[in-house]
PDB file of C-alpha atoms in Angstrom:
ATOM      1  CA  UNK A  11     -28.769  46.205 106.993  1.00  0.00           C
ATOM      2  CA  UNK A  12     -25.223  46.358 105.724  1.00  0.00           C
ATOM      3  CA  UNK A  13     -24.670  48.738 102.719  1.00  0.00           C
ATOM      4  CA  UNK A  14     -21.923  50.276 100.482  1.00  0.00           C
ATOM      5  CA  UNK A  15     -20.369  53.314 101.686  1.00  0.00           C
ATOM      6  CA  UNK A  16     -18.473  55.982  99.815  1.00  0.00           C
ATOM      7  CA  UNK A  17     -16.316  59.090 100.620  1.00  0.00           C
ATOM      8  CA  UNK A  18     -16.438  61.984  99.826  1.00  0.00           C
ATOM      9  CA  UNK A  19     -20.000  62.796  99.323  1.00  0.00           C
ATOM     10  CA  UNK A  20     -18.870  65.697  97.347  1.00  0.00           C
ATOM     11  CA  UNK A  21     -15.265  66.592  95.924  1.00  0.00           C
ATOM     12  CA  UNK A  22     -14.376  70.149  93.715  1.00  0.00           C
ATOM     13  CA  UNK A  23     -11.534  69.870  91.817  1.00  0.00           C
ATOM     14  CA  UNK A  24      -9.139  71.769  89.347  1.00  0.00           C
ATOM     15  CA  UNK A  25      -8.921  70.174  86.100  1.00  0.00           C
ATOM     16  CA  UNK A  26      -5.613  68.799  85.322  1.00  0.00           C
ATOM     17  CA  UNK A  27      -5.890  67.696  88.946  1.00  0.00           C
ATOM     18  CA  UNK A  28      -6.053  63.621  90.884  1.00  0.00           C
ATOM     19  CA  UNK A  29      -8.730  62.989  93.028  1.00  0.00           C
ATOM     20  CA  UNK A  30      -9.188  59.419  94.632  1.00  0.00           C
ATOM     21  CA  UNK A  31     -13.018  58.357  95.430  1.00  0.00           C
ATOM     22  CA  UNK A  32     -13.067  55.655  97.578  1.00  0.00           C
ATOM     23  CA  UNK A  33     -15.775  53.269  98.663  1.00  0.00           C
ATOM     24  CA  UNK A  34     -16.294  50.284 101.074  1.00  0.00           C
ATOM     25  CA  UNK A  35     -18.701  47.293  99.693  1.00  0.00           C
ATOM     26  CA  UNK A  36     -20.460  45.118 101.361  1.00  0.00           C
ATOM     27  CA  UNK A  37     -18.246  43.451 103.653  1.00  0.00           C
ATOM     28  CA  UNK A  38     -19.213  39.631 101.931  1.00  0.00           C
ATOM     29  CA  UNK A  39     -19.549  40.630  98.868  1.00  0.00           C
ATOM     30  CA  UNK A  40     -16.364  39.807  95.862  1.00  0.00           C
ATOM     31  CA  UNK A  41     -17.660  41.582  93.122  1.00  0.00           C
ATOM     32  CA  UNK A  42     -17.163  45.522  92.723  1.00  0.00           C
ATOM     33  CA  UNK A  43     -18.324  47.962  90.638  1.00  0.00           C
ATOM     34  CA  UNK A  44     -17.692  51.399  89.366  1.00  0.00           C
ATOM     35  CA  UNK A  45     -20.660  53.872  87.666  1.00  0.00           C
ATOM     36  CA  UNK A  46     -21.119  57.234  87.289  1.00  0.00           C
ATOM     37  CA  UNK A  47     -24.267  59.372  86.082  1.00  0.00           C
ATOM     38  CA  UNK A  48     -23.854  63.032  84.447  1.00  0.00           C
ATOM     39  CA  UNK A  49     -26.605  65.491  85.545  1.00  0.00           C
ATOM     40  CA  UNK A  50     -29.164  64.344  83.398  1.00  0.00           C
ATOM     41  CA  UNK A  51     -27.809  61.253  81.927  1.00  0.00           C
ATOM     42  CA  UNK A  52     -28.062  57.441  82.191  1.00  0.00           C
ATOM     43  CA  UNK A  53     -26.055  55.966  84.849  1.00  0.00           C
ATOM     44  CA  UNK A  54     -22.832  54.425  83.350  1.00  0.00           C
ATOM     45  CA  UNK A  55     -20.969  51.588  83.703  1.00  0.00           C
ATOM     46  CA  UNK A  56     -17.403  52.003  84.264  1.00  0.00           C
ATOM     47  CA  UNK A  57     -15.659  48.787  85.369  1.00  0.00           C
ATOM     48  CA  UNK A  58     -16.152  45.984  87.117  1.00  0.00           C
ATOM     49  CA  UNK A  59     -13.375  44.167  89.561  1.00  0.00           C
ATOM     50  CA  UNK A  60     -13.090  40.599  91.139  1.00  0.00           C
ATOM     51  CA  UNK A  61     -10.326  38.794  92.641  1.00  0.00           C
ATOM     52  CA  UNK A  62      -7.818  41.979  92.709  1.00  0.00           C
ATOM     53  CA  UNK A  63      -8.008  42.410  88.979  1.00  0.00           C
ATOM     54  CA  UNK A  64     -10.528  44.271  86.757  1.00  0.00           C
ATOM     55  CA  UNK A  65     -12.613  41.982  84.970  1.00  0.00           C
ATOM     56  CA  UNK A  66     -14.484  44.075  82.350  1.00  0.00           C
ATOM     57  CA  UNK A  67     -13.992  47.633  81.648  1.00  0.00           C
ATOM     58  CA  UNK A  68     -16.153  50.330  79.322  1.00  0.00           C
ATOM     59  CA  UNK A  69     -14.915  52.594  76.720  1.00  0.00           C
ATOM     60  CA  UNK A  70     -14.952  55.623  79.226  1.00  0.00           C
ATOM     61  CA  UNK A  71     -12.532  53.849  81.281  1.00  0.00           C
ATOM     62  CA  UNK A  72      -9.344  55.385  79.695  1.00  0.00           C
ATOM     63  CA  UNK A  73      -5.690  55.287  80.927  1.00  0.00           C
ATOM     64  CA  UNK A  74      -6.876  58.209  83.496  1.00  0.00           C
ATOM     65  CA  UNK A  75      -8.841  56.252  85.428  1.00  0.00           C
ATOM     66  CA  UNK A  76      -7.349  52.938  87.264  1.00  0.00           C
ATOM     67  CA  UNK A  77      -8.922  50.982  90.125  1.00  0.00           C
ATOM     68  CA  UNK A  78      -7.187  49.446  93.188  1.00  0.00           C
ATOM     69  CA  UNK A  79      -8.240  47.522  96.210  1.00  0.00           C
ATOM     70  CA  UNK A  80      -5.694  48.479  99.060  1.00  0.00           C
ATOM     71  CA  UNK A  81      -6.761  46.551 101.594  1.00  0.00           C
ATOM     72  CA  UNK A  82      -9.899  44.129 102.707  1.00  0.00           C
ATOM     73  CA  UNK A  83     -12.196  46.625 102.669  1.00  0.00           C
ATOM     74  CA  UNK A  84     -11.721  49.701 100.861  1.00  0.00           C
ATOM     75  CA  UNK A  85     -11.893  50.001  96.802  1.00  0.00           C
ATOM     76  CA  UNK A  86     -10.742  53.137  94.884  1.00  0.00           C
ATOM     77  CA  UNK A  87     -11.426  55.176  91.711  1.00  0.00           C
ATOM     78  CA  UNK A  88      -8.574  57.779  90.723  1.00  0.00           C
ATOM     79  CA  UNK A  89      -8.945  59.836  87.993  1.00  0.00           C
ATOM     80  CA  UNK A  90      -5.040  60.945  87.017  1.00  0.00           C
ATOM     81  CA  UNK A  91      -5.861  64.139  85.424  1.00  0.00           C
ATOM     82  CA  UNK A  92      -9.281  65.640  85.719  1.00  0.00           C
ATOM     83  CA  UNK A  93     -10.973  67.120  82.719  1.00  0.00           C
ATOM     84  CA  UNK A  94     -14.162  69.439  83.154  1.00  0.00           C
ATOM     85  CA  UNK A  95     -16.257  66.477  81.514  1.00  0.00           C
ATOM     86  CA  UNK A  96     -15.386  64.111  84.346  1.00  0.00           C
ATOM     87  CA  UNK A  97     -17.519  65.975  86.294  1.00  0.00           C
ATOM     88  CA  UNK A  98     -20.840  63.371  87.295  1.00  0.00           C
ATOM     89  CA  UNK A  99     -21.794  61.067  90.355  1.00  0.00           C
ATOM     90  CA  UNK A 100     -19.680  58.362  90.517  1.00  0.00           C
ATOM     91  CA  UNK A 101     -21.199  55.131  91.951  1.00  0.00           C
ATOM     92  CA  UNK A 102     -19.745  52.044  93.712  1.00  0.00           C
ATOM     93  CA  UNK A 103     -21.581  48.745  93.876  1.00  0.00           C
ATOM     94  CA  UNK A 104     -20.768  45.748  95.052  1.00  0.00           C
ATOM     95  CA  UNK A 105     -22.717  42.042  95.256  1.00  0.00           C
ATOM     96  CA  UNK A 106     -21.576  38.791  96.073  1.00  0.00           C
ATOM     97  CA  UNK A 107     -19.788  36.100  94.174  1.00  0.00           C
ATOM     98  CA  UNK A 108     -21.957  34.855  91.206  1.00  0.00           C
ATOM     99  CA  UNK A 109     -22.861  31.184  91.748  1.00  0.00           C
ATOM    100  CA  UNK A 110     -21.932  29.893  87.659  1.00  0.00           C
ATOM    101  CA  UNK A 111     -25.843  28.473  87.165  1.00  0.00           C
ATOM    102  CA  UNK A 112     -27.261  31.686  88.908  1.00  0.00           C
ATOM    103  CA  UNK A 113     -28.551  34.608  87.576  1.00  0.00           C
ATOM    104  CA  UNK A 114     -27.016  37.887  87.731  1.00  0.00           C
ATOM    105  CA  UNK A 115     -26.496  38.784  91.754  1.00  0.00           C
ATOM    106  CA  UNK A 116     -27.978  41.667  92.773  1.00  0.00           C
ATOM    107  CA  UNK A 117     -25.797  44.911  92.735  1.00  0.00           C
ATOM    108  CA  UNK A 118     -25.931  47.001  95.539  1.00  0.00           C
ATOM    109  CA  UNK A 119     -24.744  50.473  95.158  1.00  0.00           C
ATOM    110  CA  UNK A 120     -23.711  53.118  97.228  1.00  0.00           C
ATOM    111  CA  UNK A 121     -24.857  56.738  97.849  1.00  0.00           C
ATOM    112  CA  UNK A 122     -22.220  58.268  95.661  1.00  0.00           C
ATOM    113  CA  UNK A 123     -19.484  60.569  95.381  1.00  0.00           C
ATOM    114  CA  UNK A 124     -20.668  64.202  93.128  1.00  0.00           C
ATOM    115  CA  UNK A 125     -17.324  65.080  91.570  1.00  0.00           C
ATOM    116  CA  UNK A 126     -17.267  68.956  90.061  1.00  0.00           C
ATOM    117  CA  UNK A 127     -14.412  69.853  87.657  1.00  0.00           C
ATOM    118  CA  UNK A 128     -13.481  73.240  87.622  1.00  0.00           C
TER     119      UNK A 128
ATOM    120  CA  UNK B  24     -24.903  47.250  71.773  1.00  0.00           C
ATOM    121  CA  UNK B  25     -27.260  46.693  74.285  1.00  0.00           C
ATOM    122  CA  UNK B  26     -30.348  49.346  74.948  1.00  0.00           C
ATOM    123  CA  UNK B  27     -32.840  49.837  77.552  1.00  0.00           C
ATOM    124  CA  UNK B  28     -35.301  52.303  77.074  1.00  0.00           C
ATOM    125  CA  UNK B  29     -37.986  53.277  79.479  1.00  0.00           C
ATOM    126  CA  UNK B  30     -41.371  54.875  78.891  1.00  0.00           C
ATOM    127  CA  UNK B  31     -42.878  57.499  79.986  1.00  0.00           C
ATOM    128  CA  UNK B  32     -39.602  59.854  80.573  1.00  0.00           C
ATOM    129  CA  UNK B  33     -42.001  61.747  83.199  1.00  0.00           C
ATOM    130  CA  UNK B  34     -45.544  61.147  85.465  1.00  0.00           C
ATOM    131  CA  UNK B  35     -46.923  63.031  87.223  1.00  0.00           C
ATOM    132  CA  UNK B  36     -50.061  61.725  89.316  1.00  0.00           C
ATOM    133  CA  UNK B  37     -52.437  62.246  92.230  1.00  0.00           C
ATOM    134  CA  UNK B  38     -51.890  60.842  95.538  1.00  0.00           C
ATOM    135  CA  UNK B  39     -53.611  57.105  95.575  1.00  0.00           C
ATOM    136  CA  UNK B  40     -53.175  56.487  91.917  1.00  0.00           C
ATOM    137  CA  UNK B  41     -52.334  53.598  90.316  1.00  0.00           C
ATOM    138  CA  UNK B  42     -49.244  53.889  88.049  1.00  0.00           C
ATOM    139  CA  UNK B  43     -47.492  51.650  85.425  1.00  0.00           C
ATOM    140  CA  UNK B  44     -43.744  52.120  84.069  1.00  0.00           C
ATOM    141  CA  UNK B  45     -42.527  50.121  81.282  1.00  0.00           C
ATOM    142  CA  UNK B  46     -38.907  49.027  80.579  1.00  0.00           C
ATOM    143  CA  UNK B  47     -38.280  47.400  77.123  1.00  0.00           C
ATOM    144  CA  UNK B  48     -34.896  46.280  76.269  1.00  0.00           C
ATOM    145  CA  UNK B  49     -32.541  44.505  73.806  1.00  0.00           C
ATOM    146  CA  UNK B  50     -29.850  43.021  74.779  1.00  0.00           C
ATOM    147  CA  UNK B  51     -27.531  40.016  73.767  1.00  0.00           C
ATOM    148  CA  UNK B  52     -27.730  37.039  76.309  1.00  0.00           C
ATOM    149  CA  UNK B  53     -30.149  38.093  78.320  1.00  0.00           C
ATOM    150  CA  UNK B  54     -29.161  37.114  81.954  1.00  0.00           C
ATOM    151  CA  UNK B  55     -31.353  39.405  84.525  1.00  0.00           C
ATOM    152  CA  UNK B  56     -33.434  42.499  84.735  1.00  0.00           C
ATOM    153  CA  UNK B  57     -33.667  45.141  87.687  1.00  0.00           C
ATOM    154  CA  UNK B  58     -35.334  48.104  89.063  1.00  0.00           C
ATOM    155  CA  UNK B  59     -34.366  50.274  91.482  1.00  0.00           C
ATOM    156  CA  UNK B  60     -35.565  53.722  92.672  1.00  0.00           C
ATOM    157  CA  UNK B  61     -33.634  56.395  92.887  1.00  0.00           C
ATOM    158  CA  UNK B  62     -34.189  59.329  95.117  1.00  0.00           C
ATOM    159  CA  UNK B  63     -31.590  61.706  95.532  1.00  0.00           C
ATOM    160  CA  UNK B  64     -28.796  59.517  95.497  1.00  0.00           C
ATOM    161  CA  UNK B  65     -28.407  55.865  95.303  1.00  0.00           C
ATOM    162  CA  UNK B  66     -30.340  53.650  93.335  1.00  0.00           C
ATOM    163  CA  UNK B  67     -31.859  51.423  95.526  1.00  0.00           C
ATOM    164  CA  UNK B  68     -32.731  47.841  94.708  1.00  0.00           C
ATOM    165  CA  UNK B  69     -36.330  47.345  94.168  1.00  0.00           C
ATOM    166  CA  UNK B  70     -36.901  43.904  92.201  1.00  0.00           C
ATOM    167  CA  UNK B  71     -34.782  41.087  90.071  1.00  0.00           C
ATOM    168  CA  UNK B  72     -36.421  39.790  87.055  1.00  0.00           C
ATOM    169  CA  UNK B  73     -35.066  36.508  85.308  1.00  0.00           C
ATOM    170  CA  UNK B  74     -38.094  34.526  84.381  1.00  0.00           C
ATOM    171  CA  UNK B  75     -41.210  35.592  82.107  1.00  0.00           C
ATOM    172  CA  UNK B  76     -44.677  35.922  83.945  1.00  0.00           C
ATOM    173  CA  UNK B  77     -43.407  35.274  87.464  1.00  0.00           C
ATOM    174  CA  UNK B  78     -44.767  38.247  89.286  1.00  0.00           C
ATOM    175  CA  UNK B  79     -42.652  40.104  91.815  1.00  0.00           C
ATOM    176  CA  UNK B  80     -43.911  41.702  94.885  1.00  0.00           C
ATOM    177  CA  UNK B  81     -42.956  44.003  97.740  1.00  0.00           C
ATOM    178  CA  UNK B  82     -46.027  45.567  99.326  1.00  0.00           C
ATOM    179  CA  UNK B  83     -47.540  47.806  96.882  1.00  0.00           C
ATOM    180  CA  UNK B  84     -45.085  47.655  94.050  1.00  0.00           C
ATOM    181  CA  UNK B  85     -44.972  44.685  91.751  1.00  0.00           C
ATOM    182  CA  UNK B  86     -42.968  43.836  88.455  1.00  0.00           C
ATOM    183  CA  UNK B  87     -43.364  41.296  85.568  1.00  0.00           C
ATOM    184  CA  UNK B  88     -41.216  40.518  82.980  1.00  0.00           C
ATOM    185  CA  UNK B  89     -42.060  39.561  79.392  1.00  0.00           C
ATOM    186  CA  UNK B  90     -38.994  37.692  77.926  1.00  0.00           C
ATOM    187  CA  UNK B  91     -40.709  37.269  74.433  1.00  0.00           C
ATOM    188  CA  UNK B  92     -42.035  40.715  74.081  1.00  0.00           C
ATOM    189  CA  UNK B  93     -38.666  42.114  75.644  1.00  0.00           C
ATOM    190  CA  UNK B  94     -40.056  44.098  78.345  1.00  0.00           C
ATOM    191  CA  UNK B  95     -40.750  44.826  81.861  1.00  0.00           C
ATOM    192  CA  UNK B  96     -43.378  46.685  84.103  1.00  0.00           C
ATOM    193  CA  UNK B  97     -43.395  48.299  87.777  1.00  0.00           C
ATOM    194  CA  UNK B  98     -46.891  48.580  88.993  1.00  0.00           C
ATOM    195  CA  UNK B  99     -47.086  50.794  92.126  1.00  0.00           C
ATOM    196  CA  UNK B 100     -51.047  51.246  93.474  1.00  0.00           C
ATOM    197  CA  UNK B 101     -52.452  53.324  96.282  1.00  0.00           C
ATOM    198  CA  UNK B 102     -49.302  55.860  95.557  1.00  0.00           C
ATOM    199  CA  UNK B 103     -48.158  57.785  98.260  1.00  0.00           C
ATOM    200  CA  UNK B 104     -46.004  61.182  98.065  1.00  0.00           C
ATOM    201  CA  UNK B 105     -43.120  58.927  98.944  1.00  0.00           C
ATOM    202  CA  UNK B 106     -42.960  57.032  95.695  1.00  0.00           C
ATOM    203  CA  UNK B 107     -41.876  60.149  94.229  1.00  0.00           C
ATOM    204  CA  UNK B 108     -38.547  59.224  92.219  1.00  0.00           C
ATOM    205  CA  UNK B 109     -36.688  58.058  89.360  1.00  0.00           C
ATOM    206  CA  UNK B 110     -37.276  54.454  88.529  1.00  0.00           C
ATOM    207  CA  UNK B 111     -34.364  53.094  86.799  1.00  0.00           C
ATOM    208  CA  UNK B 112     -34.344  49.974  84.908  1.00  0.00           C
ATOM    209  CA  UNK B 113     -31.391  47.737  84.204  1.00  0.00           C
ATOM    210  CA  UNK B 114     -30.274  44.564  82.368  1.00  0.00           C
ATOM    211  CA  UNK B 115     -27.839  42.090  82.572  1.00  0.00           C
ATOM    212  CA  UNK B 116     -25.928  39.768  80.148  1.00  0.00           C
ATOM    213  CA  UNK B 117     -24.358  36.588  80.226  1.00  0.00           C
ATOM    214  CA  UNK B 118     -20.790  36.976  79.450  1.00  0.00           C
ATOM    215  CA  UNK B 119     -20.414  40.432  80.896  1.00  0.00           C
ATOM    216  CA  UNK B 120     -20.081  42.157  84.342  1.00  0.00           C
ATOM    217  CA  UNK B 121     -22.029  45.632  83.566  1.00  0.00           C
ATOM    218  CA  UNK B 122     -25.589  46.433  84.185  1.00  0.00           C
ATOM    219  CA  UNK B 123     -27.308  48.999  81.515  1.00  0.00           C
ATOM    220  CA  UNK B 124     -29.507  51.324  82.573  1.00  0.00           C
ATOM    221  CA  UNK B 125     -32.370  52.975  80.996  1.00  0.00           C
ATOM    222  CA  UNK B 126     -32.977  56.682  81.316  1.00  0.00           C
ATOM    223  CA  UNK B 127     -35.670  56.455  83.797  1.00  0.00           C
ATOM    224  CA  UNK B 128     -38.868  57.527  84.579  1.00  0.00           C
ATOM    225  CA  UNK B 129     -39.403  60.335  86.912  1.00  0.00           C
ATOM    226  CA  UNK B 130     -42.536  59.971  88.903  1.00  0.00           C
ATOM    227  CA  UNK B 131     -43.971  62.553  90.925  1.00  0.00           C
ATOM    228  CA  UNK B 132     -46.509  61.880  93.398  1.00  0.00           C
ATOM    229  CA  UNK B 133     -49.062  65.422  94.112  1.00  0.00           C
ATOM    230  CA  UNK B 134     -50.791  64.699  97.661  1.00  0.00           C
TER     231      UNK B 134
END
């Protein structure tokens, strides 16, 4: 059964430092997704991204963050400049194009990437 | 803003129980709501809800939502030790991208 991927599984970091999480959807799916969950917290949307552009964003998504899609397959998170309270699990989804008189597609996510700020 | 809050925060039952979590929610343009499970990782997709009283079922878990009372519930019976989780719910809207998620309920299966 196909299913979203994501690398690293785990990434320790210096604050004031980059890091790139990267993730490949489902391979026929358009719509993409970024979450994370703090230790103990609600999962979190992020930002959502469809035809090479993001399409909604939340209020945690600040100028350090920015999404790309560098190629057919893979889709990024970069976090410019690290700050202790980035650290969480960061989650990719992805499901497929949203038919207009359909409801919501089903979001599939991936295992997730546990990002520690030091 | 939109909230989903789930009830109980924590169960903890006997092997071959019978267990109910509730989900109720309110959000603007209601669109879809989903539960997955979520073991160590990934939440995995369990069940979409967009119509009231229209029962959902995978083996021995089953949902129904309540689009007038603003709620959902996950039935799992005959529980095994492998139900043990956190059952997440989520909601989506019309007009936006985002799913919300509730806090979950961990559930804890004792053989």
């Amino acid at each position: 059964e196909p299913e979203v991927t994501q690398t690293p599984s785990h990434q320790v970091t210096q604050m004031g430092q980059e890091v790139i999480l990267r993730c490949v959807p489902i391979s026929n799916h358009l719509y993409f997704y970024w979450y994370r969950q703090i230790l103990g917290q609600k999962v979190e949307f992020l930002v959502s991204f469809y035809n090479n552009e993001i399409s909604e964003k939340s209020e945690i998504f600040d100028d350090q963050f920015s999404v790309e899609r560098p190629d057919g397959s893979n889709f990024t998170l970069k976090i410019r400049s690290t700050k202790l309270e980035d650290s969480a699990m960061y989650f990719c989804a992805s499901n497929e194009e949203r038919r207009k008189t359909s409801a919501q597609e089903t979001q599939y996510f991936g295992p997730g990437t546990r990002l520690l700020v030091l | 803003e939109d909230k989903v809050v789930q009830s109980p925060l924590s169960l903890v039952v006997h092997e071959g129980d019978t267990v109910t979590l509730n989900c109720s929610y309110e959000v603007t343009n209601f669109r879809s709501l989903l539960w997955y499970k979520q073991e160590k990782k990934a939440p995995t997709f369990l069940f979409m809800l967009t119509s009231s009283g229209i029962e959902k079922k995978s083996g021995r878990l089953s949902s129904i939502l309540d689009k007038k009372e603003l709620f959902s519930i996950l039935n799992i019976t005959a529980t095994q030790t492998g139900d043990s989780a956190v059952y997440l719910c989520a909601v989506g809207a019309f007009g936006n991208e985002k799913l919300t998620f509730g806090t979950g309920t961990r559930l804890t299966i004792i053989p």
